[in-house]
Amino acid sequence: MLDLLIYRETAPIGDGQGEHVYQICGKTCLAGDIFGEGRFARPLQVGDRISIGDAGGYTMVKKNWFNGIHMPAIAVRELDGSVRLVRDFSYDDYVSSLS
């Protein structure tokens, strides 16, 4: 997320409480691909959802296909808790972004 990487912004990760501390990192080779640290009440497990707050606005307007990493889908969580998918990116989107 460029908001955090380029501008070195901090964002709340997890609930901020608990004895289990994790460094949250991305999967690219981009130097400094570290989003921050989060504290959790229990150890994280594969498949757990981690929410990173107050980030994403800049990322949505400056998106790229760095190292072939899939672009994140854009979704809205409605007030009733349901999630509405606004946009999902595919390989065809990547191909069409190439001049």
Coordinates of C-alpha atoms in Angstrom, one line a residue:
M1 CA 0.0 0.0 0.0
L2 CA 1.7 3.1 -1.2
D3 CA 0.1 5.2 1.5
L4 CA 2.2 3.5 4.0
L5 CA 5.3 2.7 1.9
I6 CA 6.0 5.9 0.1
Y7 CA 4.7 8.4 2.6
R8 CA 5.8 6.4 5.7
E9 CA 2.4 6.8 7.2
T10 CA 1.3 4.6 10.0
A11 CA -2.0 2.8 10.2
P12 CA -3.7 0.9 13.0
I13 CA -3.3 -2.8 12.5
G14 CA -5.5 -5.3 14.4
D15 CA -7.1 -4.3 17.6
G16 CA -3.9 -2.9 19.2
Q17 CA -4.2 -5.1 22.2
G18 CA -2.8 -8.4 23.3
E19 CA 0.5 -10.0 23.9
H20 CA 1.0 -11.4 20.4
V21 CA 3.0 -8.9 18.3
Y22 CA 3.5 -9.3 14.5
Q23 CA 5.3 -7.3 11.9
I24 CA 3.0 -7.1 8.9
C25 CA 4.8 -7.2 5.6
G26 CA 3.9 -7.4 1.9
K27 CA 5.0 -10.1 -0.6
T28 CA 6.9 -8.0 -3.1
C29 CA 10.7 -7.4 -3.2
L30 CA 10.0 -3.7 -2.8
A31 CA 12.5 -2.5 -0.2
G32 CA 10.6 -1.5 3.0
D33 CA 7.5 -3.5 2.1
I34 CA 6.6 -3.4 5.8
F35 CA 3.2 -2.0 6.8
G36 CA 3.8 -1.9 10.6
E37 CA 3.3 -3.9 13.7
G38 CA 0.0 -5.2 15.1
R39 CA -0.9 -6.6 18.5
F40 CA -3.4 -9.4 18.7
A41 CA -5.1 -11.2 21.6
R42 CA -4.3 -14.6 20.1
P43 CA -1.7 -16.0 17.8
L44 CA -2.5 -15.4 14.1
Q45 CA -3.4 -18.4 12.0
V46 CA -3.2 -19.0 8.2
G47 CA -6.4 -17.5 6.8
D48 CA -7.0 -14.9 9.5
R49 CA -8.1 -11.5 8.3
I50 CA -6.0 -8.6 9.3
S51 CA -7.5 -5.1 8.8
I52 CA -5.2 -2.1 8.2
G53 CA -7.1 1.1 8.9
D54 CA -6.8 4.5 7.5
A55 CA -5.0 3.4 4.3
G56 CA -5.7 2.8 0.7
G57 CA -6.9 6.1 -0.8
Y58 CA -3.6 6.9 -2.4
T59 CA -3.1 3.3 -3.4
M60 CA -6.3 3.3 -5.4
V61 CA -5.3 6.2 -7.6
K62 CA -1.6 5.2 -8.0
K63 CA -2.1 1.5 -8.5
N64 CA 0.4 -0.6 -10.4
W65 CA 1.2 -4.1 -11.3
F66 CA 4.5 -4.2 -9.4
N67 CA 6.3 -7.6 -10.1
G68 CA 3.0 -9.1 -11.3
I69 CA 1.4 -8.8 -7.9
H70 CA -2.4 -9.0 -8.3
M71 CA -4.2 -5.8 -7.7
P72 CA -6.5 -5.8 -4.7
A73 CA -10.2 -5.9 -5.3
I74 CA -12.2 -2.9 -4.2
A75 CA -15.0 -3.7 -1.9
V76 CA -17.4 -1.8 0.4
R77 CA -18.6 -3.1 3.7
E78 CA -22.2 -1.9 4.1
L79 CA -23.7 -0.8 7.4
D80 CA -25.5 -4.1 7.7
G81 CA -22.2 -6.0 7.6
S82 CA -22.5 -7.3 4.0
V83 CA -19.7 -6.8 1.6
R84 CA -20.3 -5.4 -1.9
L85 CA -17.6 -6.0 -4.6
V86 CA -17.1 -2.8 -6.6
R87 CA -14.2 -3.9 -8.8
D88 CA -12.0 -7.0 -9.2
F89 CA -8.9 -7.0 -11.4
S90 CA -7.9 -9.8 -13.7
Y91 CA -5.0 -10.8 -15.9
D92 CA -6.9 -9.2 -18.8
D93 CA -6.8 -5.9 -16.9
Y94 CA -3.1 -6.2 -16.6
V95 CA -2.6 -6.9 -20.3
S96 CA -4.8 -4.0 -21.3
S97 CA -2.7 -1.7 -19.1
L98 CA 0.3 -2.4 -21.2
S99 CA 0.6 0.1 -24.0

